[in-house]
Amino acid sequence: MPKAPAGTLYRGREGMWSWVAHRVTGVLIFFFLFAHVLDTALVRVSPDSYNRVIDTYKTPFVNLMEVGLVGAVLYHALNGVRVMLIDFWSKGVRYQREMTWAILTVFVLVMAPGAYFMTKHTLEAIFGSAS
Amino acid sequence: MTTSSLGTVTEGSIAQPDQHDNLVIEAPRNRRKRPSGNRSKTNFEMYAWIFMRMSGLLLFVLVLWHLLIMTVLDGGVQKVNFAFVAGRWSSPFWRTWDLAQLWLAQLHGTNGLRVIINDYAERDGTRFWLKMLLYMSSFLVLLLGTLVIFTFDPNLT
């Protein structure tokens, strides 16, 4: 890759890192989608084989990875909106940095309750109040 | 002033015409040949760019709502099993939802990976085979997913 000229405002700052994160989350989601279509296809094999595979999603460790997956999708979705605003909104480029912090704020506000409800059963199983 | 194949050059400037007779600088009005030759005469890249934004907008609603229902509400993923899927897919609305989601997400992801392969795989052969693998797997995923949605049988044992 060619070296960026010195003094660029973009390299290494919010703009670059949000782009890196967009790529990384995009690839993660792509590979999960591959696995997810295969596991869902088991409904055509038998209810039992589908249920057995879906049961692995309910184990504590995979449940935690699920929070990561939902986080990746949510970030990719929010940053995608930011990218579209940069492309189509006349002031999008000027406010790209502010929009990065705005979507991160929304991300935290949505993920906090989201992660709680996603892992509620796992937390109760580990800490002993599950029925 | 001297005249050479480069045209008129002021003496004492960086260019030394006598030593660079083989140097050819095309006239500015001549368009450079496209690096990829004749293949990119269509506007494929522009349509791909538009598709990423249109599908992204739709997927924002489709996928986030899907995740909310499947992983957050009513006990999250703990409630999901064959009976739950059968209940949802008894409605044409959710089958259409899932079909749209499958196609848009898979095509969006395939184009995303195509761009990433083009960016990082530097050898022509590597780039070609990675993309062939990508297109083959995408085709199979779309075929399998579509078949499953259209042929789902709630009474399967």
mmCIF file of C-alpha atoms in Angstrom:
data_model
loop_
_atom_site.group_PDB
_atom_site.id
_atom_site.type_symbol
_atom_site.label_atom_id
_atom_site.label_comp_id
_atom_site.label_asym_id
_atom_site.label_seq_id
_atom_site.Cartn_x
_atom_site.Cartn_y
_atom_site.Cartn_z
ATOM 1 C CA MET A 1 0.000 0.000 0.000
ATOM 2 C CA PRO A 2 1.281 3.487 -0.786
ATOM 3 C CA LYS A 3 2.138 5.625 2.197
ATOM 4 C CA ALA A 4 -0.315 8.378 2.968
ATOM 5 C CA PRO A 5 1.102 11.878 2.861
ATOM 6 C CA ALA A 6 2.143 13.255 6.231
ATOM 7 C CA GLY A 7 -0.388 15.297 8.095
ATOM 8 C CA THR A 8 -3.514 13.668 6.758
ATOM 9 C CA LEU A 9 -6.450 14.141 9.097
ATOM 10 C CA TYR A 10 -8.002 10.816 8.179
ATOM 11 C CA ARG A 11 -5.329 8.154 8.606
ATOM 12 C CA GLY A 12 -5.384 6.448 11.964
ATOM 13 C CA ARG A 13 -8.340 8.381 13.292
ATOM 14 C CA GLU A 14 -12.059 7.734 13.666
ATOM 15 C CA GLY A 15 -12.572 7.611 9.907
ATOM 16 C CA MET A 16 -9.991 4.890 9.328
ATOM 17 C CA TRP A 17 -10.845 2.754 12.330
ATOM 18 C CA SER A 18 -14.570 2.796 11.607
ATOM 19 C CA TRP A 19 -13.710 1.615 8.064
ATOM 20 C CA VAL A 20 -11.508 -1.178 9.456
ATOM 21 C CA ALA A 21 -14.242 -2.232 11.888
ATOM 22 C CA HIS A 22 -16.809 -2.184 9.046
ATOM 23 C CA ARG A 23 -14.673 -4.641 7.031
ATOM 24 C CA VAL A 24 -13.928 -6.932 9.968
ATOM 25 C CA THR A 25 -17.571 -7.112 11.115
ATOM 26 C CA GLY A 26 -18.693 -7.594 7.498
ATOM 27 C CA VAL A 27 -16.446 -10.629 7.026
ATOM 28 C CA LEU A 28 -17.517 -12.081 10.393
ATOM 29 C CA ILE A 29 -21.191 -11.727 9.485
ATOM 30 C CA PHE A 30 -20.605 -13.265 6.047
ATOM 31 C CA PHE A 31 -19.091 -16.420 7.533
ATOM 32 C CA PHE A 32 -21.792 -16.662 10.174
ATOM 33 C CA LEU A 33 -24.457 -16.371 7.468
ATOM 34 C CA PHE A 34 -22.867 -19.353 5.722
ATOM 35 C CA ALA A 35 -23.096 -21.441 8.913
ATOM 36 C CA HIS A 36 -26.586 -20.127 9.674
ATOM 37 C CA VAL A 37 -28.074 -21.146 6.319
ATOM 38 C CA LEU A 38 -26.594 -24.626 6.816
ATOM 39 C CA ASP A 39 -27.963 -25.028 10.358
ATOM 40 C CA THR A 40 -31.398 -23.770 9.306
ATOM 41 C CA ALA A 41 -31.370 -26.202 6.367
ATOM 42 C CA LEU A 42 -31.567 -29.001 8.955
ATOM 43 C CA VAL A 43 -35.315 -28.288 9.262
ATOM 44 C CA ARG A 44 -35.519 -30.235 5.980
ATOM 45 C CA VAL A 45 -33.636 -33.186 7.498
ATOM 46 C CA SER A 46 -35.581 -33.777 10.706
ATOM 47 C CA PRO A 47 -36.965 -31.769 13.639
ATOM 48 C CA ASP A 48 -34.636 -33.691 15.928
ATOM 49 C CA SER A 49 -31.408 -32.861 14.065
ATOM 50 C CA TYR A 50 -32.448 -29.195 13.859
ATOM 51 C CA ASN A 51 -33.242 -29.057 17.573
ATOM 52 C CA ARG A 52 -29.956 -30.696 18.525
ATOM 53 C CA VAL A 53 -27.904 -28.163 16.584
ATOM 54 C CA ILE A 54 -29.962 -25.214 17.819
ATOM 55 C CA ASP A 55 -29.410 -26.466 21.382
ATOM 56 C CA THR A 56 -25.708 -25.686 20.983
ATOM 57 C CA TYR A 57 -26.694 -22.024 20.457
ATOM 58 C CA LYS A 58 -28.284 -22.134 23.926
ATOM 59 C CA THR A 59 -25.090 -23.140 25.754
ATOM 60 C CA PRO A 60 -23.347 -20.366 27.772
ATOM 61 C CA PHE A 61 -20.263 -20.084 25.578
ATOM 62 C CA VAL A 62 -22.084 -19.951 22.232
ATOM 63 C CA ASN A 63 -24.657 -17.640 23.825
ATOM 64 C CA LEU A 64 -21.803 -15.241 24.599
ATOM 65 C CA MET A 65 -20.522 -15.457 21.015
ATOM 66 C CA GLU A 66 -24.070 -14.610 19.946
ATOM 67 C CA VAL A 67 -23.776 -11.298 21.782
ATOM 68 C CA GLY A 68 -20.636 -10.711 19.727
ATOM 69 C CA LEU A 69 -22.494 -11.549 16.523
ATOM 70 C CA VAL A 70 -25.391 -9.213 17.324
ATOM 71 C CA GLY A 71 -22.851 -6.532 18.246
ATOM 72 C CA ALA A 72 -21.075 -7.010 14.908
ATOM 73 C CA VAL A 73 -24.357 -6.768 12.973
ATOM 74 C CA LEU A 74 -25.518 -3.722 14.939
ATOM 75 C CA TYR A 75 -22.199 -1.896 14.402
ATOM 76 C CA HIS A 76 -22.176 -2.772 10.684
ATOM 77 C CA ALA A 77 -25.784 -1.574 10.329
ATOM 78 C CA LEU A 78 -25.226 1.713 12.188
ATOM 79 C CA ASN A 79 -21.936 2.456 10.431
ATOM 80 C CA GLY A 80 -23.614 1.582 7.125
ATOM 81 C CA VAL A 81 -26.110 4.372 7.788
ATOM 82 C CA ARG A 82 -23.159 6.670 8.537
ATOM 83 C CA VAL A 83 -21.526 5.684 5.225
ATOM 84 C CA MET A 84 -24.752 6.463 3.366
ATOM 85 C CA LEU A 85 -25.002 9.838 5.096
ATOM 86 C CA ILE A 86 -21.398 10.614 4.101
ATOM 87 C CA ASP A 87 -22.284 9.688 0.492
ATOM 88 C CA PHE A 88 -25.664 11.346 0.128
ATOM 89 C CA TRP A 89 -25.968 14.091 2.764
ATOM 90 C CA SER A 90 -24.317 17.343 1.691
ATOM 91 C CA LYS A 91 -22.803 17.854 5.159
ATOM 92 C CA GLY A 92 -22.008 14.168 5.662
ATOM 93 C CA VAL A 93 -18.270 14.434 5.060
ATOM 94 C CA ARG A 94 -17.927 17.391 7.417
ATOM 95 C CA TYR A 95 -19.644 15.534 10.244
ATOM 96 C CA GLN A 96 -18.201 12.042 9.640
ATOM 97 C CA ARG A 97 -16.262 12.093 12.927
ATOM 98 C CA GLU A 98 -19.204 13.304 14.987
ATOM 99 C CA MET A 99 -21.354 10.628 13.322
ATOM 100 C CA THR A 100 -18.819 7.950 14.361
ATOM 101 C CA TRP A 101 -19.243 8.923 17.999
ATOM 102 C CA ALA A 102 -23.001 9.212 17.551
ATOM 103 C CA ILE A 103 -23.337 5.650 16.231
ATOM 104 C CA LEU A 104 -21.039 4.351 18.997
ATOM 105 C CA THR A 105 -23.322 5.999 21.536
ATOM 106 C CA VAL A 106 -26.398 4.408 19.966
ATOM 107 C CA PHE A 107 -24.498 1.105 19.862
ATOM 108 C CA VAL A 108 -23.851 1.163 23.623
ATOM 109 C CA LEU A 109 -27.392 2.273 24.418
ATOM 110 C CA VAL A 110 -28.891 -0.593 22.384
ATOM 111 C CA MET A 111 -26.350 -3.278 23.301
ATOM 112 C CA ALA A 112 -26.563 -2.749 27.076
ATOM 113 C CA PRO A 113 -30.192 -3.889 27.468
ATOM 114 C CA GLY A 114 -29.842 -6.166 24.423
ATOM 115 C CA ALA A 115 -26.932 -8.125 25.905
ATOM 116 C CA TYR A 116 -28.819 -8.408 29.192
ATOM 117 C CA PHE A 117 -31.899 -9.996 27.611
ATOM 118 C CA MET A 118 -29.781 -12.164 25.301
ATOM 119 C CA THR A 119 -27.798 -13.670 28.173
ATOM 120 C CA LYS A 120 -30.513 -13.592 30.869
ATOM 121 C CA HIS A 121 -31.018 -17.347 30.803
ATOM 122 C CA THR A 122 -27.265 -18.059 30.777
ATOM 123 C CA LEU A 123 -26.640 -15.685 33.687
ATOM 124 C CA GLU A 124 -29.432 -17.275 35.702
ATOM 125 C CA ALA A 125 -28.083 -20.751 34.926
ATOM 126 C CA ILE A 126 -24.573 -19.798 36.056
ATOM 127 C CA PHE A 127 -25.582 -17.802 39.112
ATOM 128 C CA GLY A 128 -28.223 -20.247 40.218
ATOM 129 C CA SER A 129 -31.632 -18.616 39.922
ATOM 130 C CA ALA A 130 -32.805 -20.459 36.793
ATOM 131 C CA SER A 131 -35.963 -22.485 37.155
ATOM 132 C CA MET B 1 15.334 26.287 -26.267
ATOM 133 C CA THR B 2 15.831 22.879 -27.901
ATOM 134 C CA THR B 3 13.371 20.664 -29.698
ATOM 135 C CA SER B 4 13.189 16.917 -29.307
ATOM 136 C CA SER B 5 10.617 14.140 -29.293
ATOM 137 C CA LEU B 6 9.310 15.720 -26.092
ATOM 138 C CA GLY B 7 8.587 18.982 -27.807
ATOM 139 C CA THR B 8 10.006 22.299 -26.748
ATOM 140 C CA VAL B 9 11.871 22.172 -23.486
ATOM 141 C CA THR B 10 13.454 25.059 -21.691
ATOM 142 C CA GLU B 11 17.120 24.437 -21.110
ATOM 143 C CA GLY B 12 18.197 24.054 -17.516
ATOM 144 C CA SER B 13 14.922 22.424 -16.463
ATOM 145 C CA ILE B 14 14.882 18.957 -14.912
ATOM 146 C CA ALA B 15 14.074 17.194 -18.175
ATOM 147 C CA GLN B 16 17.196 16.597 -20.280
ATOM 148 C CA PRO B 17 15.744 15.697 -23.684
ATOM 149 C CA ASP B 18 19.004 14.467 -25.180
ATOM 150 C CA GLN B 19 19.329 11.736 -22.556
ATOM 151 C CA HIS B 20 15.672 10.674 -22.590
ATOM 152 C CA ASP B 21 14.840 10.136 -26.227
ATOM 153 C CA ASN B 22 12.870 6.985 -25.430
ATOM 154 C CA LEU B 23 10.710 8.755 -22.881
ATOM 155 C CA VAL B 24 7.213 9.260 -24.243
ATOM 156 C CA ILE B 25 4.746 11.484 -22.514
ATOM 157 C CA GLU B 26 1.341 11.226 -24.092
ATOM 158 C CA ALA B 27 -0.570 14.336 -24.930
ATOM 159 C CA PRO B 28 -2.854 15.236 -22.017
ATOM 160 C CA ARG B 29 -6.013 14.770 -24.094
ATOM 161 C CA ASN B 30 -5.213 11.111 -24.767
ATOM 162 C CA ARG B 31 -7.191 8.910 -22.397
ATOM 163 C CA ARG B 32 -5.197 6.324 -20.536
ATOM 164 C CA LYS B 33 -6.180 2.788 -21.363
ATOM 165 C CA ARG B 34 -8.260 1.207 -18.603
ATOM 166 C CA PRO B 35 -6.121 -1.167 -16.532
ATOM 167 C CA SER B 36 -8.677 -3.961 -16.873
ATOM 168 C CA GLY B 37 -9.054 -3.547 -20.622
ATOM 169 C CA ASN B 38 -12.406 -3.925 -22.310
ATOM 170 C CA ARG B 39 -14.057 -5.856 -19.512
ATOM 171 C CA SER B 40 -15.011 -2.786 -17.506
ATOM 172 C CA LYS B 41 -16.862 -0.898 -20.205
ATOM 173 C CA THR B 42 -20.119 -1.543 -18.396
ATOM 174 C CA ASN B 43 -20.920 0.374 -15.239
ATOM 175 C CA PHE B 44 -20.888 -2.770 -13.091
ATOM 176 C CA GLU B 45 -18.933 -1.165 -10.249
ATOM 177 C CA MET B 46 -21.384 1.720 -10.043
ATOM 178 C CA TYR B 47 -24.378 -0.622 -9.923
ATOM 179 C CA ALA B 48 -22.611 -2.706 -7.267
ATOM 180 C CA TRP B 49 -22.025 0.479 -5.262
ATOM 181 C CA ILE B 50 -25.699 1.431 -5.506
ATOM 182 C CA PHE B 51 -26.788 -2.122 -4.674
ATOM 183 C CA MET B 52 -24.683 -2.081 -1.469
ATOM 184 C CA ARG B 53 -26.527 1.016 -0.281
ATOM 185 C CA MET B 54 -30.044 -0.066 -1.311
ATOM 186 C CA SER B 55 -29.680 -3.584 0.092
ATOM 187 C CA GLY B 56 -27.966 -2.174 3.184
ATOM 188 C CA LEU B 57 -30.937 0.050 3.888
ATOM 189 C CA LEU B 58 -33.389 -2.863 3.546
ATOM 190 C CA LEU B 59 -31.163 -5.193 5.570
ATOM 191 C CA PHE B 60 -31.007 -2.611 8.356
ATOM 192 C CA VAL B 61 -34.720 -3.211 8.980
ATOM 193 C CA LEU B 62 -34.900 -6.910 7.992
ATOM 194 C CA VAL B 63 -31.884 -8.187 9.944
ATOM 195 C CA LEU B 64 -32.145 -6.042 13.079
ATOM 196 C CA TRP B 65 -35.826 -6.950 13.457
ATOM 197 C CA HIS B 66 -34.947 -10.630 12.848
ATOM 198 C CA LEU B 67 -32.265 -10.498 15.559
ATOM 199 C CA LEU B 68 -34.606 -8.712 17.976
ATOM 200 C CA ILE B 69 -37.249 -11.440 17.607
ATOM 201 C CA MET B 70 -34.857 -14.398 17.539
ATOM 202 C CA THR B 71 -32.198 -13.454 20.100
ATOM 203 C CA VAL B 72 -33.659 -10.796 22.431
ATOM 204 C CA LEU B 73 -37.425 -11.025 22.933
ATOM 205 C CA ASP B 74 -39.291 -13.843 24.739
ATOM 206 C CA GLY B 75 -36.270 -15.550 26.285
ATOM 207 C CA GLY B 76 -33.954 -14.980 23.334
ATOM 208 C CA VAL B 77 -32.523 -17.992 21.540
ATOM 209 C CA GLN B 78 -33.779 -20.374 24.288
ATOM 210 C CA LYS B 79 -37.255 -20.459 22.712
ATOM 211 C CA VAL B 80 -36.033 -21.387 19.223
ATOM 212 C CA ASN B 81 -36.709 -24.944 18.042
ATOM 213 C CA PHE B 82 -38.397 -26.773 15.156
ATOM 214 C CA ALA B 83 -41.895 -25.944 16.435
ATOM 215 C CA PHE B 84 -41.006 -22.251 16.684
ATOM 216 C CA VAL B 85 -39.725 -22.230 13.073
ATOM 217 C CA ALA B 86 -42.844 -24.111 11.920
ATOM 218 C CA GLY B 87 -45.013 -21.508 13.625
ATOM 219 C CA ARG B 88 -43.228 -18.607 11.944
ATOM 220 C CA TRP B 89 -43.059 -20.213 8.513
ATOM 221 C CA SER B 90 -46.787 -20.982 8.567
ATOM 222 C CA SER B 91 -47.110 -17.328 7.594
ATOM 223 C CA PRO B 92 -46.265 -16.291 4.028
ATOM 224 C CA PHE B 93 -45.264 -12.920 5.432
ATOM 225 C CA TRP B 94 -42.319 -14.326 7.420
ATOM 226 C CA ARG B 95 -41.323 -16.693 4.619
ATOM 227 C CA THR B 96 -41.123 -13.727 2.253
ATOM 228 C CA TRP B 97 -39.238 -11.788 4.929
ATOM 229 C CA ASP B 98 -36.691 -14.584 5.337
ATOM 230 C CA LEU B 99 -36.347 -15.095 1.582
ATOM 231 C CA ALA B 100 -35.656 -11.380 1.030
ATOM 232 C CA GLN B 101 -33.259 -11.415 3.946
ATOM 233 C CA LEU B 102 -31.393 -14.440 2.571
ATOM 234 C CA TRP B 103 -30.948 -13.048 -0.932
ATOM 235 C CA LEU B 104 -30.112 -9.492 0.052
ATOM 236 C CA ALA B 105 -27.677 -10.522 2.800
ATOM 237 C CA GLN B 106 -25.925 -13.148 0.687
ATOM 238 C CA LEU B 107 -25.530 -10.834 -2.328
ATOM 239 C CA HIS B 108 -24.480 -7.908 -0.106
ATOM 240 C CA GLY B 109 -21.911 -10.126 1.617
ATOM 241 C CA THR B 110 -20.673 -11.647 -1.638
ATOM 242 C CA ASN B 111 -20.041 -8.231 -3.126
ATOM 243 C CA GLY B 112 -18.354 -7.118 0.098
ATOM 244 C CA LEU B 113 -15.984 -10.085 0.001
ATOM 245 C CA ARG B 114 -15.390 -9.553 -3.728
ATOM 246 C CA VAL B 115 -14.175 -6.029 -2.947
ATOM 247 C CA ILE B 116 -11.984 -7.283 -0.099
ATOM 248 C CA ILE B 117 -10.429 -10.012 -2.292
ATOM 249 C CA ASN B 118 -9.729 -7.429 -5.012
ATOM 250 C CA ASP B 119 -8.069 -5.209 -2.395
ATOM 251 C CA TYR B 120 -5.793 -7.717 -0.713
ATOM 252 C CA ALA B 121 -5.120 -10.633 -3.095
ATOM 253 C CA GLU B 122 -2.346 -9.252 -5.256
ATOM 254 C CA ARG B 123 -1.628 -12.166 -7.593
ATOM 255 C CA ASP B 124 -4.005 -12.601 -10.525
ATOM 256 C CA GLY B 125 -4.369 -16.338 -9.963
ATOM 257 C CA THR B 126 -5.062 -15.981 -6.243
ATOM 258 C CA ARG B 127 -7.650 -13.308 -6.902
ATOM 259 C CA PHE B 128 -9.348 -15.397 -9.572
ATOM 260 C CA TRP B 129 -9.602 -18.594 -7.539
ATOM 261 C CA LEU B 130 -10.687 -16.887 -4.342
ATOM 262 C CA LYS B 131 -13.505 -15.217 -6.265
ATOM 263 C CA MET B 132 -14.489 -18.478 -7.955
ATOM 264 C CA LEU B 133 -14.689 -20.111 -4.507
ATOM 265 C CA LEU B 134 -16.740 -17.158 -3.273
ATOM 266 C CA TYR B 135 -19.206 -17.281 -6.182
ATOM 267 C CA MET B 136 -19.580 -21.061 -5.956
ATOM 268 C CA SER B 137 -20.296 -20.993 -2.224
ATOM 269 C CA SER B 138 -22.715 -18.070 -2.624
ATOM 270 C CA PHE B 139 -24.581 -19.901 -5.342
ATOM 271 C CA LEU B 140 -24.889 -23.022 -3.186
ATOM 272 C CA VAL B 141 -26.003 -21.045 -0.117
ATOM 273 C CA LEU B 142 -28.677 -19.203 -2.126
ATOM 274 C CA LEU B 143 -29.876 -22.417 -3.744
ATOM 275 C CA LEU B 144 -30.016 -24.358 -0.476
ATOM 276 C CA GLY B 145 -31.619 -21.528 1.498
ATOM 277 C CA THR B 146 -34.259 -20.872 -1.164
ATOM 278 C CA LEU B 147 -35.121 -24.579 -1.428
ATOM 279 C CA VAL B 148 -35.480 -24.853 2.348
ATOM 280 C CA ILE B 149 -37.847 -21.874 2.555
ATOM 281 C CA PHE B 150 -40.008 -23.079 -0.361
ATOM 282 C CA THR B 151 -40.141 -26.779 0.558
ATOM 283 C CA PHE B 152 -40.462 -26.508 4.350
ATOM 284 C CA ASP B 153 -42.724 -29.232 5.754
ATOM 285 C CA PRO B 154 -44.079 -28.603 9.292
ATOM 286 C CA ASN B 155 -45.212 -32.247 9.573
ATOM 287 C CA LEU B 156 -41.776 -33.715 8.877
ATOM 288 C CA THR B 157 -40.784 -36.396 11.381
#
